mmCIF file of C-alpha atoms in Angstrom:
data_model
loop_
_atom_site.group_PDB
_atom_site.id
_atom_site.type_symbol
_atom_site.label_atom_id
_atom_site.label_comp_id
_atom_site.label_asym_id
_atom_site.label_seq_id
_atom_site.Cartn_x
_atom_site.Cartn_y
_atom_site.Cartn_z
ATOM 1 C CA UNK P 297 -14.739 -6.601 25.580
ATOM 2 C CA UNK P 298 -11.113 -6.678 26.645
ATOM 3 C CA UNK P 299 -9.020 -9.640 27.565
ATOM 4 C CA UNK P 300 -5.978 -9.464 29.813
ATOM 5 C CA UNK P 301 -3.943 -11.969 27.883
ATOM 6 C CA UNK P 302 -4.224 -14.841 25.452
ATOM 7 C CA UNK P 303 -1.573 -17.368 24.540
ATOM 8 C CA UNK P 304 -1.649 -18.951 21.108
ATOM 9 C CA UNK P 305 0.183 -22.038 19.991
ATOM 10 C CA UNK P 306 1.902 -21.667 16.615
ATOM 11 C CA UNK P 307 2.701 -24.799 14.689
ATOM 12 C CA UNK P 308 1.444 -24.554 11.104
ATOM 13 C CA UNK P 309 0.446 -21.894 8.614
ATOM 14 C CA UNK P 310 -3.244 -22.012 9.547
ATOM 15 C CA UNK P 311 -2.212 -21.078 13.115
ATOM 16 C CA UNK P 312 -0.567 -17.994 11.623
ATOM 17 C CA UNK P 313 -3.821 -16.828 10.067
ATOM 18 C CA UNK P 314 -5.767 -17.573 13.257
ATOM 19 C CA UNK P 315 -3.224 -15.688 15.377
ATOM 20 C CA UNK P 316 -3.564 -12.687 13.078
ATOM 21 C CA UNK P 317 -7.346 -12.747 13.422
ATOM 22 C CA UNK P 318 -7.142 -13.176 17.199
ATOM 23 C CA UNK P 319 -4.767 -10.211 17.340
ATOM 24 C CA UNK P 320 -7.144 -8.117 15.249
ATOM 25 C CA UNK P 321 -10.027 -8.924 17.601
ATOM 26 C CA UNK P 322 -7.873 -8.335 20.674
ATOM 27 C CA UNK P 323 -6.835 -4.930 19.327
ATOM 28 C CA UNK P 324 -10.434 -4.122 18.473
ATOM 29 C CA UNK P 325 -11.437 -4.924 22.062
ATOM 30 C CA UNK P 326 -8.837 -2.459 23.312
ATOM 31 C CA UNK P 327 -10.275 0.273 21.123
ATOM 32 C CA UNK P 328 -7.659 0.448 18.372
ATOM 33 C CA UNK P 329 -8.739 2.024 15.076
ATOM 34 C CA UNK P 330 -9.520 -0.320 12.207
ATOM 35 C CA UNK P 331 -6.269 0.649 10.480
ATOM 36 C CA UNK P 332 -4.281 -0.153 13.633
ATOM 37 C CA UNK P 333 -6.165 -3.428 14.084
ATOM 38 C CA UNK P 334 -4.904 -4.562 10.673
ATOM 39 C CA UNK P 335 -1.414 -3.237 11.349
ATOM 40 C CA UNK P 336 -1.227 -5.220 14.589
ATOM 41 C CA UNK P 337 -2.713 -8.299 12.909
ATOM 42 C CA UNK P 338 -0.127 -8.083 10.149
ATOM 43 C CA UNK P 339 2.721 -7.748 12.656
ATOM 44 C CA UNK P 340 1.458 -10.809 14.535
ATOM 45 C CA UNK P 341 1.156 -12.649 11.248
ATOM 46 C CA UNK P 342 4.785 -11.848 10.393
ATOM 47 C CA UNK P 343 6.022 -12.967 13.816
ATOM 48 C CA UNK P 344 3.983 -16.168 13.753
ATOM 49 C CA UNK P 345 5.091 -16.877 10.190
ATOM 50 C CA UNK P 346 8.696 -16.640 11.334
ATOM 51 C CA UNK P 347 8.022 -19.224 14.044
ATOM 52 C CA UNK P 348 6.562 -21.692 11.511
ATOM 53 C CA UNK P 349 9.339 -21.021 9.030
ATOM 54 C CA UNK P 350 12.374 -21.183 11.277
ATOM 55 C CA UNK P 351 11.400 -22.881 14.523
ATOM 56 C CA UNK P 352 8.475 -25.213 13.679
ATOM 57 C CA UNK P 353 6.840 -24.523 17.016
ATOM 58 C CA UNK P 354 6.317 -21.650 19.408
ATOM 59 C CA UNK P 355 3.832 -19.354 21.087
ATOM 60 C CA UNK P 356 2.422 -15.900 20.538
ATOM 61 C CA UNK P 357 1.056 -14.136 23.598
ATOM 62 C CA UNK P 358 -1.154 -11.065 23.387
ATOM 63 C CA UNK P 359 -1.338 -8.913 26.513
ATOM 64 C CA UNK P 360 -3.033 -5.677 27.485
ATOM 65 C CA UNK P 361 -0.495 -3.199 28.811
ATOM 66 C CA UNK P 362 -0.905 0.107 30.597
ATOM 67 C CA UNK P 363 1.410 3.027 31.229
ATOM 68 C CA UNK P 364 -0.238 5.862 33.134
ATOM 69 C CA UNK P 365 -3.481 6.451 31.275
ATOM 70 C CA UNK P 366 -2.087 4.876 28.105
ATOM 71 C CA UNK P 367 -3.345 1.488 27.019
ATOM 72 C CA UNK P 368 -1.651 -0.726 24.488
ATOM 73 C CA UNK P 369 -1.066 -4.231 23.268
ATOM 74 C CA UNK P 370 2.047 -6.270 23.795
ATOM 75 C CA UNK P 371 2.824 -9.198 21.554
ATOM 76 C CA UNK P 372 5.409 -11.747 22.617
ATOM 77 C CA UNK P 373 6.526 -14.291 20.032
ATOM 78 C CA UNK P 374 8.643 -17.006 21.582
ATOM 79 C CA UNK P 375 10.152 -20.115 20.096
ATOM 80 C CA UNK P 376 12.767 -22.695 20.984
ATOM 81 C CA UNK P 377 14.183 -22.787 17.487
ATOM 82 C CA UNK P 378 17.759 -22.450 16.262
ATOM 83 C CA UNK P 379 18.069 -18.752 17.117
ATOM 84 C CA UNK P 380 19.224 -16.082 14.698
ATOM 85 C CA UNK P 381 22.874 -16.307 13.770
ATOM 86 C CA UNK P 382 23.329 -12.882 12.269
ATOM 87 C CA UNK P 383 20.921 -10.571 14.084
ATOM 88 C CA UNK P 384 22.097 -7.218 12.656
ATOM 89 C CA UNK P 385 21.649 -8.599 9.139
ATOM 90 C CA UNK P 386 18.291 -10.175 9.987
ATOM 91 C CA UNK P 387 17.089 -6.730 11.005
ATOM 92 C CA UNK P 388 17.999 -5.321 7.609
ATOM 93 C CA UNK P 389 15.588 -5.243 4.712
ATOM 94 C CA UNK P 390 15.942 -7.916 2.056
ATOM 95 C CA UNK P 391 18.053 -10.222 4.215
ATOM 96 C CA UNK P 392 16.587 -13.673 4.572
ATOM 97 C CA UNK P 393 17.909 -17.160 5.153
ATOM 98 C CA UNK P 394 14.423 -18.614 4.723
ATOM 99 C CA UNK P 395 14.162 -18.174 0.982
ATOM 100 C CA UNK P 396 11.563 -15.447 1.361
ATOM 101 C CA UNK P 397 11.514 -11.722 0.961
ATOM 102 C CA UNK P 398 13.395 -10.889 4.135
ATOM 103 C CA UNK P 399 11.059 -8.133 5.214
ATOM 104 C CA UNK P 400 9.556 -9.853 8.261
ATOM 105 C CA UNK P 401 11.582 -8.415 11.120
ATOM 106 C CA UNK P 402 12.308 -4.896 9.832
ATOM 107 C CA UNK P 403 8.758 -4.692 8.499
ATOM 108 C CA UNK P 404 7.325 -5.707 11.865
ATOM 109 C CA UNK P 405 9.454 -3.060 13.559
ATOM 110 C CA UNK P 406 7.979 -0.420 11.256
ATOM 111 C CA UNK P 407 4.443 -1.591 11.943
ATOM 112 C CA UNK P 408 4.730 -1.345 15.733
ATOM 113 C CA UNK P 409 5.765 1.356 18.247
ATOM 114 C CA UNK P 410 8.229 -0.718 20.193
ATOM 115 C CA UNK P 411 10.362 -3.682 19.151
ATOM 116 C CA UNK P 412 12.703 -5.821 21.200
ATOM 117 C CA UNK P 413 14.423 -9.015 20.165
ATOM 118 C CA UNK P 414 16.482 -11.493 22.143
ATOM 119 C CA UNK P 415 17.972 -14.543 20.506
ATOM 120 C CA UNK P 416 20.349 -17.248 21.647
ATOM 121 C CA UNK P 417 21.843 -19.687 19.175
ATOM 122 C CA UNK P 418 20.496 -23.173 19.741
ATOM 123 C CA UNK P 419 18.015 -21.992 22.356
ATOM 124 C CA UNK P 420 15.510 -19.830 20.600
ATOM 125 C CA UNK P 421 14.214 -16.368 19.911
ATOM 126 C CA UNK P 422 11.877 -14.045 21.752
ATOM 127 C CA UNK P 423 10.477 -10.956 20.112
ATOM 128 C CA UNK P 424 8.424 -8.432 22.066
ATOM 129 C CA UNK P 425 6.519 -5.711 20.224
ATOM 130 C CA UNK P 426 4.138 -3.093 21.539
ATOM 131 C CA UNK P 427 1.660 -0.683 20.094
ATOM 132 C CA UNK P 428 -0.029 2.082 22.071
ATOM 133 C CA UNK P 429 -3.522 3.409 21.518
ATOM 134 C CA UNK G 124 -14.899 -15.160 10.249
ATOM 135 C CA UNK G 125 -13.331 -18.339 8.950
ATOM 136 C CA UNK G 126 -9.910 -19.197 7.671
ATOM 137 C CA UNK G 127 -9.241 -21.368 4.688
ATOM 138 C CA UNK G 128 -6.547 -23.912 5.093
ATOM 139 C CA UNK G 129 -6.015 -27.409 3.756
ATOM 140 C CA UNK G 130 -8.546 -29.195 1.572
ATOM 141 C CA UNK G 131 -9.786 -25.878 0.358
ATOM 142 C CA UNK G 132 -11.447 -25.589 -2.991
ATOM 143 C CA UNK G 133 -12.224 -22.158 -4.314
ATOM 144 C CA UNK G 134 -15.041 -21.297 -6.671
ATOM 145 C CA UNK G 135 -13.685 -19.710 -9.821
ATOM 146 C CA UNK G 136 -15.714 -18.526 -12.762
ATOM 147 C CA UNK G 137 -15.102 -17.229 -16.251
ATOM 148 C CA UNK G 138 -16.424 -14.093 -17.829
ATOM 149 C CA UNK G 139 -15.327 -12.445 -21.075
ATOM 150 C CA UNK G 140 -12.707 -15.205 -21.341
ATOM 151 C CA UNK G 141 -11.161 -14.019 -18.090
ATOM 152 C CA UNK G 142 -10.822 -16.297 -15.082
ATOM 153 C CA UNK G 143 -12.174 -14.577 -11.977
ATOM 154 C CA UNK G 144 -10.923 -15.908 -8.643
ATOM 155 C CA UNK G 145 -12.833 -14.403 -5.737
ATOM 156 C CA UNK G 146 -11.137 -14.922 -2.387
ATOM 157 C CA UNK G 147 -13.770 -14.422 0.234
ATOM 158 C CA UNK G 148 -12.076 -15.203 3.504
ATOM 159 C CA UNK G 149 -8.803 -14.944 5.363
ATOM 160 C CA UNK G 150 -6.195 -17.273 3.928
ATOM 161 C CA UNK G 151 -3.311 -19.196 5.355
ATOM 162 C CA UNK G 152 -0.264 -19.314 3.141
ATOM 163 C CA UNK G 153 -0.879 -23.035 2.624
ATOM 164 C CA UNK G 154 -4.343 -22.259 1.268
ATOM 165 C CA UNK G 155 -2.914 -19.551 -0.972
ATOM 166 C CA UNK G 156 -0.485 -22.060 -2.467
ATOM 167 C CA UNK G 157 -3.341 -24.511 -3.124
ATOM 168 C CA UNK G 158 -5.299 -21.746 -4.849
ATOM 169 C CA UNK G 159 -2.186 -20.860 -6.842
ATOM 170 C CA UNK G 160 -2.055 -24.445 -8.097
ATOM 171 C CA UNK G 161 -5.746 -24.415 -9.033
ATOM 172 C CA UNK G 162 -5.341 -21.155 -10.958
ATOM 173 C CA UNK G 163 -2.318 -22.448 -12.864
ATOM 174 C CA UNK G 164 -4.186 -25.619 -13.829
ATOM 175 C CA UNK G 165 -7.126 -23.586 -15.130
ATOM 176 C CA UNK G 166 -4.858 -21.245 -17.084
ATOM 177 C CA UNK G 167 -3.149 -24.262 -18.616
ATOM 178 C CA UNK G 168 -6.384 -26.065 -19.485
ATOM 179 C CA UNK G 169 -8.438 -23.217 -20.909
ATOM 180 C CA UNK G 170 -7.809 -20.500 -23.482
ATOM 181 C CA UNK G 171 -7.988 -17.419 -21.293
ATOM 182 C CA UNK G 172 -7.060 -13.832 -21.987
ATOM 183 C CA UNK G 173 -6.641 -12.820 -18.366
ATOM 184 C CA UNK G 174 -6.974 -13.691 -14.693
ATOM 185 C CA UNK G 175 -8.521 -11.524 -12.001
ATOM 186 C CA UNK G 176 -7.711 -12.371 -8.404
ATOM 187 C CA UNK G 177 -10.206 -10.560 -6.209
ATOM 188 C CA UNK G 178 -8.855 -10.128 -2.677
ATOM 189 C CA UNK G 179 -11.866 -8.217 -1.330
ATOM 190 C CA UNK G 180 -12.465 -10.830 1.348
ATOM 191 C CA UNK G 181 -8.884 -10.851 2.594
ATOM 192 C CA UNK G 182 -8.279 -8.336 5.337
ATOM 193 C CA UNK G 183 -4.899 -9.337 6.667
ATOM 194 C CA UNK G 184 -2.063 -9.620 4.173
ATOM 195 C CA UNK G 185 1.400 -10.420 5.477
ATOM 196 C CA UNK G 186 4.601 -10.763 3.465
ATOM 197 C CA UNK G 187 4.227 -14.511 2.927
ATOM 198 C CA UNK G 188 0.693 -14.206 1.563
ATOM 199 C CA UNK G 189 1.552 -11.236 -0.620
ATOM 200 C CA UNK G 190 4.594 -13.031 -2.014
ATOM 201 C CA UNK G 191 2.428 -16.020 -2.874
ATOM 202 C CA UNK G 192 0.029 -13.828 -4.853
ATOM 203 C CA UNK G 193 2.837 -11.933 -6.570
ATOM 204 C CA UNK G 194 4.445 -15.241 -7.533
ATOM 205 C CA UNK G 195 1.102 -16.582 -8.772
ATOM 206 C CA UNK G 196 0.785 -13.520 -10.970
ATOM 207 C CA UNK G 197 4.343 -14.003 -12.249
ATOM 208 C CA UNK G 198 3.688 -17.672 -13.043
ATOM 209 C CA UNK G 199 0.518 -16.827 -14.955
ATOM 210 C CA UNK G 200 2.454 -14.183 -16.853
ATOM 211 C CA UNK G 201 5.103 -16.706 -17.819
ATOM 212 C CA UNK G 202 2.261 -18.837 -19.198
ATOM 213 C CA UNK G 203 1.380 -15.884 -21.396
ATOM 214 C CA UNK G 204 -1.662 -14.588 -19.563
ATOM 215 C CA UNK G 205 -1.841 -11.207 -17.799
ATOM 216 C CA UNK G 206 -3.479 -10.863 -14.407
ATOM 217 C CA UNK G 207 -4.930 -8.119 -12.217
ATOM 218 C CA UNK G 208 -5.414 -8.034 -8.444
ATOM 219 C CA UNK G 209 -8.554 -6.312 -7.226
ATOM 220 C CA UNK G 210 -10.338 -5.473 -4.010
ATOM 221 C CA UNK G 211 -7.384 -4.612 -1.764
ATOM 222 C CA UNK G 212 -8.718 -2.828 1.331
ATOM 223 C CA UNK G 213 -7.026 0.188 2.963
ATOM 224 C CA UNK G 214 -5.693 -1.854 5.887
ATOM 225 C CA UNK G 215 -4.083 -4.423 3.616
ATOM 226 C CA UNK G 216 -2.593 -1.725 1.417
ATOM 227 C CA UNK G 217 -1.138 0.131 4.413
ATOM 228 C CA UNK G 218 0.508 -3.087 5.577
ATOM 229 C CA UNK G 219 1.884 -3.839 2.114
ATOM 230 C CA UNK G 220 3.491 -0.402 1.974
ATOM 231 C CA UNK G 221 4.730 -0.464 5.599
ATOM 232 C CA UNK G 222 6.290 -3.856 5.003
ATOM 233 C CA UNK G 223 7.845 -2.421 1.829
ATOM 234 C CA UNK G 224 6.569 -5.348 -0.186
ATOM 235 C CA UNK G 225 7.110 -5.445 -3.912
ATOM 236 C CA UNK G 226 4.116 -3.951 -5.701
ATOM 237 C CA UNK G 227 5.676 -2.353 -8.766
ATOM 238 C CA UNK G 228 5.215 -5.176 -11.219
ATOM 239 C CA UNK G 229 1.665 -6.072 -10.261
ATOM 240 C CA UNK G 230 -1.414 -4.725 -12.047
ATOM 241 C CA UNK G 231 -4.212 -3.700 -9.706
ATOM 242 C CA UNK G 232 -7.700 -2.280 -9.979
ATOM 243 C CA UNK G 233 -10.314 -1.305 -7.425
ATOM 244 C CA UNK G 234 -13.273 -3.003 -9.075
ATOM 245 C CA UNK G 235 -13.730 -6.260 -10.950
ATOM 246 C CA UNK G 236 -15.244 -4.324 -13.888
ATOM 247 C CA UNK G 237 -12.105 -2.160 -14.148
ATOM 248 C CA UNK G 238 -9.923 -5.271 -14.132
ATOM 249 C CA UNK G 239 -11.958 -6.885 -16.906
ATOM 250 C CA UNK G 240 -11.725 -3.683 -18.948
ATOM 251 C CA UNK G 241 -7.939 -3.706 -18.528
ATOM 252 C CA UNK G 242 -7.671 -7.355 -19.551
ATOM 253 C CA UNK G 243 -10.070 -7.349 -22.513
ATOM 254 C CA UNK G 244 -8.783 -4.082 -23.964
ATOM 255 C CA UNK G 245 -6.247 -5.679 -26.279
ATOM 256 C CA UNK G 246 -8.245 -8.820 -26.949
ATOM 257 C CA UNK G 247 -7.774 -9.923 -30.586
ATOM 258 C CA UNK G 248 -11.231 -11.498 -30.858
ATOM 259 C CA UNK G 249 -13.603 -9.286 -28.917
ATOM 260 C CA UNK G 250 -16.579 -10.606 -30.879
ATOM 261 C CA UNK G 251 -15.998 -14.032 -29.357
ATOM 262 C CA UNK G 252 -16.333 -12.684 -25.873
ATOM 263 C CA UNK G 253 -19.289 -13.528 -23.724
ATOM 264 C CA UNK G 254 -21.850 -10.702 -23.604
ATOM 265 C CA UNK G 255 -20.357 -7.478 -22.369
ATOM 266 C CA UNK G 256 -22.980 -4.879 -23.203
ATOM 267 C CA UNK G 257 -20.790 -1.866 -22.490
ATOM 268 C CA UNK G 258 -17.404 -2.587 -24.004
ATOM 269 C CA UNK G 259 -17.795 -5.299 -26.610
ATOM 270 C CA UNK G 260 -20.139 -3.637 -29.127
ATOM 271 C CA UNK G 261 -18.049 -0.489 -29.041
ATOM 272 C CA UNK G 262 -14.914 -2.434 -29.879
ATOM 273 C CA UNK G 263 -16.650 -4.574 -32.496
ATOM 274 C CA UNK G 264 -17.998 -1.554 -34.329
ATOM 275 C CA UNK G 265 -15.394 1.209 -34.682
ATOM 276 C CA UNK G 266 -17.953 3.739 -35.896
ATOM 277 C CA UNK G 267 -20.115 3.913 -32.799
ATOM 278 C CA UNK G 268 -18.713 6.459 -30.392
ATOM 279 C CA UNK G 269 -15.709 8.179 -28.956
ATOM 280 C CA UNK G 270 -15.220 5.614 -26.223
ATOM 281 C CA UNK G 271 -13.183 3.473 -28.616
ATOM 282 C CA UNK G 272 -10.741 6.280 -29.211
ATOM 283 C CA UNK G 273 -10.098 6.488 -25.497
ATOM 284 C CA UNK G 274 -9.556 2.757 -25.180
ATOM 285 C CA UNK G 275 -7.299 2.688 -28.226
ATOM 286 C CA UNK G 276 -5.238 5.544 -26.866
ATOM 287 C CA UNK G 277 -4.804 3.717 -23.612
ATOM 288 C CA UNK G 278 -3.113 0.885 -25.452
#
């Protein structure tokens, strides 16, 4: 079974775990290997965790994408939080303003094939990641 | 599949004076912190020689969850009790490595039995342990077989 898109509201840590599971099932429906299902779920978990930690509230959207005969999953994590002040540093390992390990963003980039981040101070952050089958 | 969150109480049991904490479902970080608290209270209240946290039921481990377990292990260690994580599945392990999470200072084992062997190896009073047909008699009686030599060497 494949879904075109699902949008998940992220507000508290239990939403993070549910989003990860939804992502795993979504990826499974697209035919991703078990290893990739967990990789995608972990990436979604990291992105959703960031929303809870820094923005309190946001959304994660999972979408099926196609390019030629390629199929993949796109994950959009969007919040209206404070934005990221020092983006180059936030993308480096072991940099964190949230009192945690600071591996979330660079780790997520390693887990996925494609990573794009846009952030505006005071307006919010949108991160788009993709993984192809 | 369910997810544990608030108001979660986990079933822990003791064997060979080790506290075994089986985690059988996906966890939110909030739930992991509650479990951390429950483990610390048990370690404080009971004379234990080790803690085994069995993550066999957890399939998705992100940095926040992993950090919570690493910190739990550190806290138990500060209380004087060693701990071992078991049951990590290939997907979780791949994520832990890809995320470059800290796994150097944590003791791990594939099976619960291996973890208990690791934890009871240096136990000063093996005869007081609950029945452990394989290991305990061998340790209690140094004349039995060569298995003791191996376990002594490993120390």
